[in-house]
Coordinates of C-alpha atoms and ligand atoms in Angstrom, one line a residue:
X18 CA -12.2 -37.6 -12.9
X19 CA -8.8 -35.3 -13.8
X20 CA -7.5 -33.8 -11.0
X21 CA -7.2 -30.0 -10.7
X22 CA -3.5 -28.6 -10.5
X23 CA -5.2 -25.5 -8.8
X24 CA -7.3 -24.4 -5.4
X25 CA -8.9 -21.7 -4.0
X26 CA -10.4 -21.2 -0.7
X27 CA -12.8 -18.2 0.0
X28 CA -15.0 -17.1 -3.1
X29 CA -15.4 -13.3 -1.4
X30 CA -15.2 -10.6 -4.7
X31 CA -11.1 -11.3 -4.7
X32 CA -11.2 -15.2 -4.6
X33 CA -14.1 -15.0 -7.1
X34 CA -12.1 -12.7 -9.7
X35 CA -8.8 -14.8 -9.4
X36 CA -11.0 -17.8 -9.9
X37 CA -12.3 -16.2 -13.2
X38 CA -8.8 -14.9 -13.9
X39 CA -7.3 -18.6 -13.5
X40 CA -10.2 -19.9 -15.4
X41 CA -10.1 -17.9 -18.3
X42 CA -6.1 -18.7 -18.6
X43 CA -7.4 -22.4 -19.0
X44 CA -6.2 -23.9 -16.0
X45 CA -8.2 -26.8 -14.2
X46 CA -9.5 -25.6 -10.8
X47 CA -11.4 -26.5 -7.6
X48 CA -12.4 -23.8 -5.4
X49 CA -13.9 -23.7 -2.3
X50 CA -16.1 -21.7 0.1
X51 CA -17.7 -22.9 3.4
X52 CA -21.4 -23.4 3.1
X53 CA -22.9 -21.3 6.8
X54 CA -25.2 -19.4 7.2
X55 CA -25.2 -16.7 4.4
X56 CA -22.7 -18.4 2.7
X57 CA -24.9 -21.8 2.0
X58 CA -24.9 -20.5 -2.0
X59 CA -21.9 -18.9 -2.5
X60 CA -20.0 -22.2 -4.6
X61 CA -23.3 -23.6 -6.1
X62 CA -24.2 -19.1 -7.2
X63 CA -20.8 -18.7 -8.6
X64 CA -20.9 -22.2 -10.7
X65 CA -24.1 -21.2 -12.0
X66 CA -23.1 -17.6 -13.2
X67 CA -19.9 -19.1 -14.6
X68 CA -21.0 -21.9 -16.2
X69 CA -19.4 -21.1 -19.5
X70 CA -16.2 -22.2 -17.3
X71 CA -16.0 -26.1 -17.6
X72 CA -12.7 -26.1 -16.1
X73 CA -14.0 -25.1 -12.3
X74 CA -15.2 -27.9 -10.0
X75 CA -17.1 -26.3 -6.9
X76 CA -16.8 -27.5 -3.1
X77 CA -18.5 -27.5 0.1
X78 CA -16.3 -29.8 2.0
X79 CA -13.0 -28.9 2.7
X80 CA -11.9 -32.9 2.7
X81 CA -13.1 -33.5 -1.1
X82 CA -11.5 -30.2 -2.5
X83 CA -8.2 -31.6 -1.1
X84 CA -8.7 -34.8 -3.1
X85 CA -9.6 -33.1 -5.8
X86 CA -6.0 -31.0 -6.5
X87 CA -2.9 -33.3 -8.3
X88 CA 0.1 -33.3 -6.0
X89 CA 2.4 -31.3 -5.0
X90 CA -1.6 -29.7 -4.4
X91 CA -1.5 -25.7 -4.8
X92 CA -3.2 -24.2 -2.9
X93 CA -4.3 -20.4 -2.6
X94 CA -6.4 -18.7 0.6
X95 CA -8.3 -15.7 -0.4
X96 CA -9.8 -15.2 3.0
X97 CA -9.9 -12.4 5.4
X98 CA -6.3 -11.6 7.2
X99 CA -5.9 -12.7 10.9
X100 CA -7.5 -15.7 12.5
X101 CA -9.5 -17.1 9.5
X102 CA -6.0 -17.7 7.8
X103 CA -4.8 -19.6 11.0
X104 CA -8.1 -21.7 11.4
X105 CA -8.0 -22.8 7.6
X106 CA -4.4 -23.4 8.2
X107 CA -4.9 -25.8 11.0
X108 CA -8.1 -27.1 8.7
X109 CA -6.0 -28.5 6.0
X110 CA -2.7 -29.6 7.6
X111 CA -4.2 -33.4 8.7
X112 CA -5.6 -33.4 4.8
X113 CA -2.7 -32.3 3.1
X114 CA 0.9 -34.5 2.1
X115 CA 4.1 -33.3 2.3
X116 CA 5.7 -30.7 -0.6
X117 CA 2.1 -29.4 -1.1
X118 CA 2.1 -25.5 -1.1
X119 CA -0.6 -23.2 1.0
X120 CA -0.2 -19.4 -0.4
X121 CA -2.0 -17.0 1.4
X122 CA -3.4 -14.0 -0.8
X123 CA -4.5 -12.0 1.7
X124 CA -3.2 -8.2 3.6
X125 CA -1.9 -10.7 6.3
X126 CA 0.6 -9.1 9.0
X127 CA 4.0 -9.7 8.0
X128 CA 4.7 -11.4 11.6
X129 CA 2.0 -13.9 11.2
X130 CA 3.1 -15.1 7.6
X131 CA 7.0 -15.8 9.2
X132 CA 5.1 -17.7 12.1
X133 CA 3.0 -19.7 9.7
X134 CA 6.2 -20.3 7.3
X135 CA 7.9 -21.7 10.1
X136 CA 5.3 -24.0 11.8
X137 CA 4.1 -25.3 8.0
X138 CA 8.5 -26.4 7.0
X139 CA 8.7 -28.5 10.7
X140 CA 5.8 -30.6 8.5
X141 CA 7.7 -29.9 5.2
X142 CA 4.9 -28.1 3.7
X143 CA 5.7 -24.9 1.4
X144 CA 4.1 -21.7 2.8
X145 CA 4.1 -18.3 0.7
X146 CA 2.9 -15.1 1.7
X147 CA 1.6 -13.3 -1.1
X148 CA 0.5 -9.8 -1.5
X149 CA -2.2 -9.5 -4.4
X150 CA -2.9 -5.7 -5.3
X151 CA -5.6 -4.0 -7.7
X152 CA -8.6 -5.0 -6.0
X153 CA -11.6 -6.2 -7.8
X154 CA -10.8 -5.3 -11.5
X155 CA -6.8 -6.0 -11.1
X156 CA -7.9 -9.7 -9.9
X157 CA -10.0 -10.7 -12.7
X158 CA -7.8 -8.6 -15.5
X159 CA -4.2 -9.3 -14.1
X160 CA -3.4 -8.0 -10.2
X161 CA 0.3 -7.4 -9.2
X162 CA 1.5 -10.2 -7.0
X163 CA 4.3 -10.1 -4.3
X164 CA 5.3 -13.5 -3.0
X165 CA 7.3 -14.2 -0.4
X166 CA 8.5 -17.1 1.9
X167 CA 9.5 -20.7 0.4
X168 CA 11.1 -20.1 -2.3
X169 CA 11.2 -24.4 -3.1
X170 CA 7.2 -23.3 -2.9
X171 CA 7.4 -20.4 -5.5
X172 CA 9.0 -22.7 -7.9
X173 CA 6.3 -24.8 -7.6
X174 CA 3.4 -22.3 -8.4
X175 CA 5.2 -19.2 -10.2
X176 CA 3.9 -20.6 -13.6
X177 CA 0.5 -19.9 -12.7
X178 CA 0.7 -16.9 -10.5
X179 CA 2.8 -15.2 -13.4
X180 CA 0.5 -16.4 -16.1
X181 CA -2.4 -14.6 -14.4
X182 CA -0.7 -11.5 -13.0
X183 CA -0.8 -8.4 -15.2
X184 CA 2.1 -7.1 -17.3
X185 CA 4.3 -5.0 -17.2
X186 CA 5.5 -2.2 -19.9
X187 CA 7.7 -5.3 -21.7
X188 CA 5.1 -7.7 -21.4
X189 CA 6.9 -9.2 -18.1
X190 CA 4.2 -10.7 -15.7
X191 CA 3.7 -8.4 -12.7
X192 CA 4.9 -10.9 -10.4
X193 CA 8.3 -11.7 -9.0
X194 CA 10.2 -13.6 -5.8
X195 CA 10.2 -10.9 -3.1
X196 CA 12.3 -12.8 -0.5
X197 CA 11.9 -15.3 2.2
X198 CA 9.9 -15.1 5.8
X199 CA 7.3 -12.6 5.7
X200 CA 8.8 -10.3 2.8
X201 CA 5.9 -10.6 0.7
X202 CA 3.6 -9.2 2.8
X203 CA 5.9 -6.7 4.3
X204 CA 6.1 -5.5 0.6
X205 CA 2.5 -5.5 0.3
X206 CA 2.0 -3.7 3.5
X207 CA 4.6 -0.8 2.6
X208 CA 2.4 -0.8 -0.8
X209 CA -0.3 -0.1 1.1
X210 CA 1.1 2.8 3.1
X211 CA 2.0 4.2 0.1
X212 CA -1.7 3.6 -1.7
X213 CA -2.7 5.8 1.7
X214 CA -0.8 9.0 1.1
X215 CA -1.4 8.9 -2.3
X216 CA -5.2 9.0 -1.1
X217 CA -5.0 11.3 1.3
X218 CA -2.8 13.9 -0.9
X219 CA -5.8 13.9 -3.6
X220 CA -8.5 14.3 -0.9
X221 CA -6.9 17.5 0.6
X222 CA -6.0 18.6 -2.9
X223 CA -9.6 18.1 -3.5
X224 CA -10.4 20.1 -0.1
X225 CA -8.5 23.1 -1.1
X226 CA -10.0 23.2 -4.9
X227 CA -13.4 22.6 -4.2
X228 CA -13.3 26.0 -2.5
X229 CA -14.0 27.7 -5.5
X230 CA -13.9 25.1 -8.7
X231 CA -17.1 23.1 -9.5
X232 CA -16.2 19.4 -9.5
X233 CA -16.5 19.0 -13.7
X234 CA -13.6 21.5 -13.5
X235 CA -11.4 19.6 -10.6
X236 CA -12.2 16.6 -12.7
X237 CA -10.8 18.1 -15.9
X238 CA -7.6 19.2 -14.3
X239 CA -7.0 15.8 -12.8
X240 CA -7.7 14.2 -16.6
X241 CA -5.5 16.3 -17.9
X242 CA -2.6 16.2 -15.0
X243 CA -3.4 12.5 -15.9
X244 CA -2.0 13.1 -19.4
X245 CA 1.7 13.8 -18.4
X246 CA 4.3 12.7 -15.8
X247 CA 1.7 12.9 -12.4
X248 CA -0.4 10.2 -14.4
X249 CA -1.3 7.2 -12.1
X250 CA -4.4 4.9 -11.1
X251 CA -5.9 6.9 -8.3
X252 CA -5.7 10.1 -10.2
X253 CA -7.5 8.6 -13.0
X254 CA -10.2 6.9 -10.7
X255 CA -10.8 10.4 -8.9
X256 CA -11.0 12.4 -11.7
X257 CA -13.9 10.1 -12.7
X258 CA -15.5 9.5 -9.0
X259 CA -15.9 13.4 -9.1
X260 CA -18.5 13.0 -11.9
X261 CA -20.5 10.6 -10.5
X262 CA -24.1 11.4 -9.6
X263 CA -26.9 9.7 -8.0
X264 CA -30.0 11.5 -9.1
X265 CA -29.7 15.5 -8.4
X266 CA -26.6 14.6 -6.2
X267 CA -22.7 14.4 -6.9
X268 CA -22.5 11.0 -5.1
X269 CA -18.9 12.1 -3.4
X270 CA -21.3 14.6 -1.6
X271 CA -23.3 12.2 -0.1
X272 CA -20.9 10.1 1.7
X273 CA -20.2 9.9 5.2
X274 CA -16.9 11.9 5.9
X275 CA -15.5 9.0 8.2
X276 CA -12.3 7.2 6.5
X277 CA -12.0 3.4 6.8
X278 CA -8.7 1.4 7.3
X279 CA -7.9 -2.2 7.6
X280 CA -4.8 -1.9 9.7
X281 CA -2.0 -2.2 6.7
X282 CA -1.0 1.8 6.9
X283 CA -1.0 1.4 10.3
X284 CA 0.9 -1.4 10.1
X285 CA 3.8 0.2 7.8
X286 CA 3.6 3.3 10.0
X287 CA 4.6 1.1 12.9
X288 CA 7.4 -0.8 10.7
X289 CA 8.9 2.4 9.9
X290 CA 8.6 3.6 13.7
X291 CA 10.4 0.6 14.8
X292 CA 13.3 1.0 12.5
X293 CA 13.4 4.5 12.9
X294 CA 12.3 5.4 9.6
X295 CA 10.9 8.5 8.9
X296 CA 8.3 8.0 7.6
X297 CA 5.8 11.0 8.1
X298 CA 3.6 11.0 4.9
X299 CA 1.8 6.9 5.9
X300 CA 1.9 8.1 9.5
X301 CA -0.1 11.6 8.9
X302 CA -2.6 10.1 5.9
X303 CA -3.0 7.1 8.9
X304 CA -3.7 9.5 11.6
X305 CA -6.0 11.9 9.2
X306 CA -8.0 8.8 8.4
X307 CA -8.2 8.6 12.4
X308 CA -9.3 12.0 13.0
X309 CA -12.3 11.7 10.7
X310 CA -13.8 8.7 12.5
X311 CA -14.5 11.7 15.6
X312 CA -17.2 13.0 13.8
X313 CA -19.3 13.8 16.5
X314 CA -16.2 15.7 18.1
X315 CA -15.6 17.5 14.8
X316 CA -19.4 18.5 14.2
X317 CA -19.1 19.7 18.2
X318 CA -16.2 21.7 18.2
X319 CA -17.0 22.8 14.7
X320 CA -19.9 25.0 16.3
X321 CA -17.7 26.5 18.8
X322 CA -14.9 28.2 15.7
X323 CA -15.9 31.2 14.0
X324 CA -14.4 31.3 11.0
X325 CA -14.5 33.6 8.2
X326 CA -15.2 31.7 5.6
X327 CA -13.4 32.7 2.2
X328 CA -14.0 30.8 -0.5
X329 CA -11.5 32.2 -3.5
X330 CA -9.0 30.0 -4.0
X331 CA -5.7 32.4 -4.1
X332 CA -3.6 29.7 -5.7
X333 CA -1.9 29.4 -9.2
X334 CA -3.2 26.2 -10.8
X335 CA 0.4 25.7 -11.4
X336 CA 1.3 25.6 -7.4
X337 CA -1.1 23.1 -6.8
X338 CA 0.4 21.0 -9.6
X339 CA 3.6 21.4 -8.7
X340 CA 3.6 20.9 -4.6
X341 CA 1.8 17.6 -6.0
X342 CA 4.5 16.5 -7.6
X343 CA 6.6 17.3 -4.9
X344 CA 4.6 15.5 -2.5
X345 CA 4.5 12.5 -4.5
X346 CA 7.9 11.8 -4.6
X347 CA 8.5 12.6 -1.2
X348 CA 6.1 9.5 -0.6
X349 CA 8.0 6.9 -2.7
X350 CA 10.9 7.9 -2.1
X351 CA 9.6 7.4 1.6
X352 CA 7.8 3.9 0.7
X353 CA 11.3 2.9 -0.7
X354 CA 13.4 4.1 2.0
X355 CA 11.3 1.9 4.6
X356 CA 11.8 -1.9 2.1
X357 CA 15.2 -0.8 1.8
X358 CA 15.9 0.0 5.5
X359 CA 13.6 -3.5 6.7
X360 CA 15.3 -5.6 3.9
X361 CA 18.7 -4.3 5.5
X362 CA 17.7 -5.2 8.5
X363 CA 16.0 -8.5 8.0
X364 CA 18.3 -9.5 5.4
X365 CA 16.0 -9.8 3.0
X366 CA 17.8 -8.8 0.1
X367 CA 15.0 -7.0 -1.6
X368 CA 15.2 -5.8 -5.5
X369 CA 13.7 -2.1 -5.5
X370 CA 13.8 -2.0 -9.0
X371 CA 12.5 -5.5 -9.3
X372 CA 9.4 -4.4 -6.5
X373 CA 9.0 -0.9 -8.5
X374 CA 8.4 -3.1 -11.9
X375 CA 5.3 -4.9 -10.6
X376 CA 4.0 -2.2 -9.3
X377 CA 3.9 -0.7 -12.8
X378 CA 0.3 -2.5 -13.5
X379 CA -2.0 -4.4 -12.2
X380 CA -1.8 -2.3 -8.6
X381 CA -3.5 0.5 -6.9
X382 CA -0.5 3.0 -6.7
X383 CA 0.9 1.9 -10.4
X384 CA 2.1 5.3 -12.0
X385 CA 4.3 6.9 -14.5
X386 CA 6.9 8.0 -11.7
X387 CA 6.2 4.5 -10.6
X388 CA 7.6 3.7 -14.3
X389 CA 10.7 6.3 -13.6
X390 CA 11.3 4.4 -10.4
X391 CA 12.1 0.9 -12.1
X392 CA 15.5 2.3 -14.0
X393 CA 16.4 5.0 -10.9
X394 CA 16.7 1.9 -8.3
X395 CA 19.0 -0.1 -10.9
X396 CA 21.7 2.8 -10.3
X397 CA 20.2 5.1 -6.9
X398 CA 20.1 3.7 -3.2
X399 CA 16.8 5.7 -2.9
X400 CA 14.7 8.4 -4.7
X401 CA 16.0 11.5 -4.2
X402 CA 19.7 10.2 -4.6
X403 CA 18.3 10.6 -8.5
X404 CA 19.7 13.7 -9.6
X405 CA 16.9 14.4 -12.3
X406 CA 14.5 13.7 -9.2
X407 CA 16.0 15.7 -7.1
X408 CA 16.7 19.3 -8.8
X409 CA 12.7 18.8 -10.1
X410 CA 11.7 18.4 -6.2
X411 CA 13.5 21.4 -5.2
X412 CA 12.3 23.7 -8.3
X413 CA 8.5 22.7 -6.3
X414 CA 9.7 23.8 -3.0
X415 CA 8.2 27.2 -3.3
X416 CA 5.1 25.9 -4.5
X417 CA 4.2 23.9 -2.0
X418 CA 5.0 26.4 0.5
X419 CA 2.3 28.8 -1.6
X420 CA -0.4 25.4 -1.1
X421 CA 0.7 25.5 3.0
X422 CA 0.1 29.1 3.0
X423 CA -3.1 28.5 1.4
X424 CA -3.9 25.8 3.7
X425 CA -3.5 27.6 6.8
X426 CA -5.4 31.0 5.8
X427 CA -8.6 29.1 4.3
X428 CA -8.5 27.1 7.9
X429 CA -7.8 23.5 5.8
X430 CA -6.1 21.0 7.2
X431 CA -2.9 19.8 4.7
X432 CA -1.3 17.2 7.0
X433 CA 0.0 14.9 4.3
X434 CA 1.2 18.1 2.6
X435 CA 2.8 19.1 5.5
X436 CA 4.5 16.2 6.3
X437 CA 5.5 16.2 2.6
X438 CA 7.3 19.5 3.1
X439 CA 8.9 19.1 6.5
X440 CA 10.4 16.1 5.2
X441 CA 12.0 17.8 2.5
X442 CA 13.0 21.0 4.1
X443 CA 14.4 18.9 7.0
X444 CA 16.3 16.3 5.0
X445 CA 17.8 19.0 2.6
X446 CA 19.1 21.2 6.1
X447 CA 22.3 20.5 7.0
X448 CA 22.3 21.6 10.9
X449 CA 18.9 20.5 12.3
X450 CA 17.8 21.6 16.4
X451 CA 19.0 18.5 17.2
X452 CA 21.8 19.4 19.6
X453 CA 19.1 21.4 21.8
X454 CA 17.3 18.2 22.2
X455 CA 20.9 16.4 22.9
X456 CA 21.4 18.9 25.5
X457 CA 18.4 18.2 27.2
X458 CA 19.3 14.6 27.0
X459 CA 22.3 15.4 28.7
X460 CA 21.2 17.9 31.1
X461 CA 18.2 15.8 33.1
X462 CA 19.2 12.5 32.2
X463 CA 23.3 11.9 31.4
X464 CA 22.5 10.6 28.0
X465 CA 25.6 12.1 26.9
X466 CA 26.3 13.2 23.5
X467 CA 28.4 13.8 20.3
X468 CA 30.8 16.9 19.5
X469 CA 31.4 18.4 16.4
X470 CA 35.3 19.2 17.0
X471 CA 35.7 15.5 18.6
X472 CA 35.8 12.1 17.0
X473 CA 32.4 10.6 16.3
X474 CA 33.0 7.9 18.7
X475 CA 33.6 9.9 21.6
X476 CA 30.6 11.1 23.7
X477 CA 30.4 13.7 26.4
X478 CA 28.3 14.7 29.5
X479 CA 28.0 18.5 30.6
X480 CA 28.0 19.3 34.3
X481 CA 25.1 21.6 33.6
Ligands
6PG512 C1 -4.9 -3.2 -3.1 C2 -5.5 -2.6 -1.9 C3 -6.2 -3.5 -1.0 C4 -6.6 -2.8 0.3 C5 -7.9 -2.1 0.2 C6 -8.4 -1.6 1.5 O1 -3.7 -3.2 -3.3 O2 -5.7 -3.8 -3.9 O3 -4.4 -2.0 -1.2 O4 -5.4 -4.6 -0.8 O5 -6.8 -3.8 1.2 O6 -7.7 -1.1 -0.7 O7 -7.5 -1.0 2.4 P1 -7.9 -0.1 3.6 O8 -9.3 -0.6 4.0 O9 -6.9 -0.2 4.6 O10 -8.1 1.3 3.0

């Protein structure tokens, strides 16, 4: 029997749509899923639906699918981040031979795909940690892909990965070398962070208009935002969740308010903590998702605030547009500082314009300004160093202080907003409160501190 020159492990929705993706592209493949309790169907369901597919060979036992794949085997985990990686891991090292590559698909913590890289080259097996974005739909049409770690390992598999990855504006495969150690994921990750503001500032866009605009009509200004330069994935998908009904009922009015996670923005937030980035638009859309999961809280303290309720929305459709926009590029330029601070400091070497490219399809946050971003990081450091960029963000200062003001006097909570515009006032202010809190440094803890009529390298303490 031929051999397969690709595997999968885990046939959950992604592993299933890559299978179908890989499939389709007519390359030979063995997959496998663990048959246990409510998984006992799961290969022998998915052969039978895709049976039109004679090019996939199902398994049960972990020992055969090895000894099905041609060597150097490929090998690709689409399995829940965290221990399951590690246990399949330590599953397949006695069955595997030397030069064989293990990529692991999943949100997996940066940290953990570095340890994994390391412990697989002492037994000179290739390990690469690749983020895979665009959920269900982008993994059966053409996700984007952002490998890192062995690059020997990349070599031996970028034919496939780029063949099924989407493409980009040129027809270039969404898909490109991120760097060694754990840069793939790290990349992935900072995606992430970045798919989470873009979230957040469309649900409290959605909280301020709903105030006073039927959801046809929010939909219909998202479509037709969609038209020009804000255009991008998530506003496309919300204008269209907003129709959705279920009977009598909008659906969107039937769900739980109570935001899920699975650790990735939190994740970034920390990364950009640790390097002392600031990264304030991840951080508040991670700590909003936080504050819904208090629901009981909220529904308590909710009864105890009196509130006036006015529901006239004084706002020009144009300000909401506009501190949008403003917002938005705020957040990449954000998401970009953070790679290019971590890839500074892990020396990582990271191509922004390279990363901004295959994020251009096949993703969750792909976008026109995502498009704009791919030519500003061939010649800009960051975002905002883009002069075009930058004179458009300040022309939306005042209208995102018009959407605060709104905010605050209907009693609706902005905080990706905010963060949005504190970030830009403070970055664009040239003397900052910062000597009070050097002062106070000084004063009840001899921290010392820098003058401005002294050399930079001198520091002071104050006999307070
Ligand atoms: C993607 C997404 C995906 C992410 C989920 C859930 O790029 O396809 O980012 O990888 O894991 O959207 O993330 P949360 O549960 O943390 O919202």
């Amino acid at each position: 029997m031929s051999k397969s020159i690709f595997g999968i492990i885990g046939l959950g929705v992604m592993g299933k749509s890559i299978s179908l993706n890989i499939a389709e592209k007519r390359f030979n493949l063995s997959v496998y899923n663990r048959a246990e309790g409510n998984e006992k169907h799961v290969v022998n369901d998915f052969l039978s639906i895709n049976q039109t597919f004679k090019n996939i060979k199902g398994f049960t036992d972990l020992d055969t699918f090895v000894n099905s794949l041609e060597q150097p085997r490929k090998i690709l985990l689409m399995i829940p981040a965290g221990k399951p990686v590690d246990i399949v891991i330590n599953k397949l090292i006695p069955l595997i031979s030397e030069g064989d590559v293990i990529i692991d698909g999943g949100n997996s913590h940066y940290i953990n795909t570095k340890r994994s890289i390391e412990m697989l080259k002492s037994k000179n097996i290739d390990f690469l940690g690749a983020g895979f974005s665009g959920g269900e739909a982008g993994a059966r049409k053409g996700p984007s892909i952002m490998p890192g770690g062995s690059k020997e390992g990349y070599k031996k598999v970028s034919k496939i990965l780029e063949t099924l990855a989407a493409r980009d504006f040129q027809g270039n495969p969404c898909c490109t070398y991120i760097g060694p150690e754990g840069a793939g994921h790290y990349v992935k990750m900072v995606h992430n962070g970045i798919e989470y503001a873009e979230m957040q500032l469309l649900a409290e866009l959605f909280a301020l208009m709903s105030r006073s605009m039927s959801y046809e009509k929010i939909s219909e200004m998202f479509s037709s935002w969609n038209q020009g330069s804000l255009s991008s994935y998530l506003l496309e998908i919300t204008a269209e969740i907003l129709l959705k009904k279920d009977g009598d009922h909008y659906v969107i009015d039937l769900i739980l308010d109570k935001a899920g996670n699975k650790r990735t923005g939190a994740w970034s937030s920390s990364s950009a903590l640790e390097l002392g980035v600031p990264n304030t638009m991840m951080s508040a859309s991670v700590f909003a998702r936080y504050i819904t999961s208090f629901k009981d809280k909220r529904v308590e303290f909710s009864k105890r605030i009196e509130v006036q309720s006015n529901s006239i929305l004084n706002l020009k459709f144009e300000d909401l547009k506009r501190a949008y926009q403003l917002a938005r590029i705020v957040n990449y330029h954000q998401g970009f500082e953070l790679m290019s601070v971590a890839s500074k400091h892990f020396n990582w070497n990271l191509n922004l314009s390279e990363i901004a490219r295959i994020w251009t399809n096949g993703c969750i946050i792909k976008s026109t300004l995502m498009e704009n971003c791919v030519s500003i990081f061939r010649s800009s450091e960051s975002v905002l160093d883009d002069s075009i960029i930058f004179s458009s963000t300040s022309e939306y200062e005042q209208s995102i202080a018009s959407v605060l003001k709104e905010g605050i006097s209907t009693r609706i909570a902005l905080p990706c907003f905010q963060a949005a515009y504190n970030y830009w006032i403070s970055i664009t202010t040239n003397r900052l409160p910062a000597n009070i809190i050097q002062a106070q440094r000084d004063y009840f803890g001899a921290h010392t501190y820098q003058r401005i009529d002294s050399p930079l390298h001198k520091f002071f303490h104050t006999n307070w």
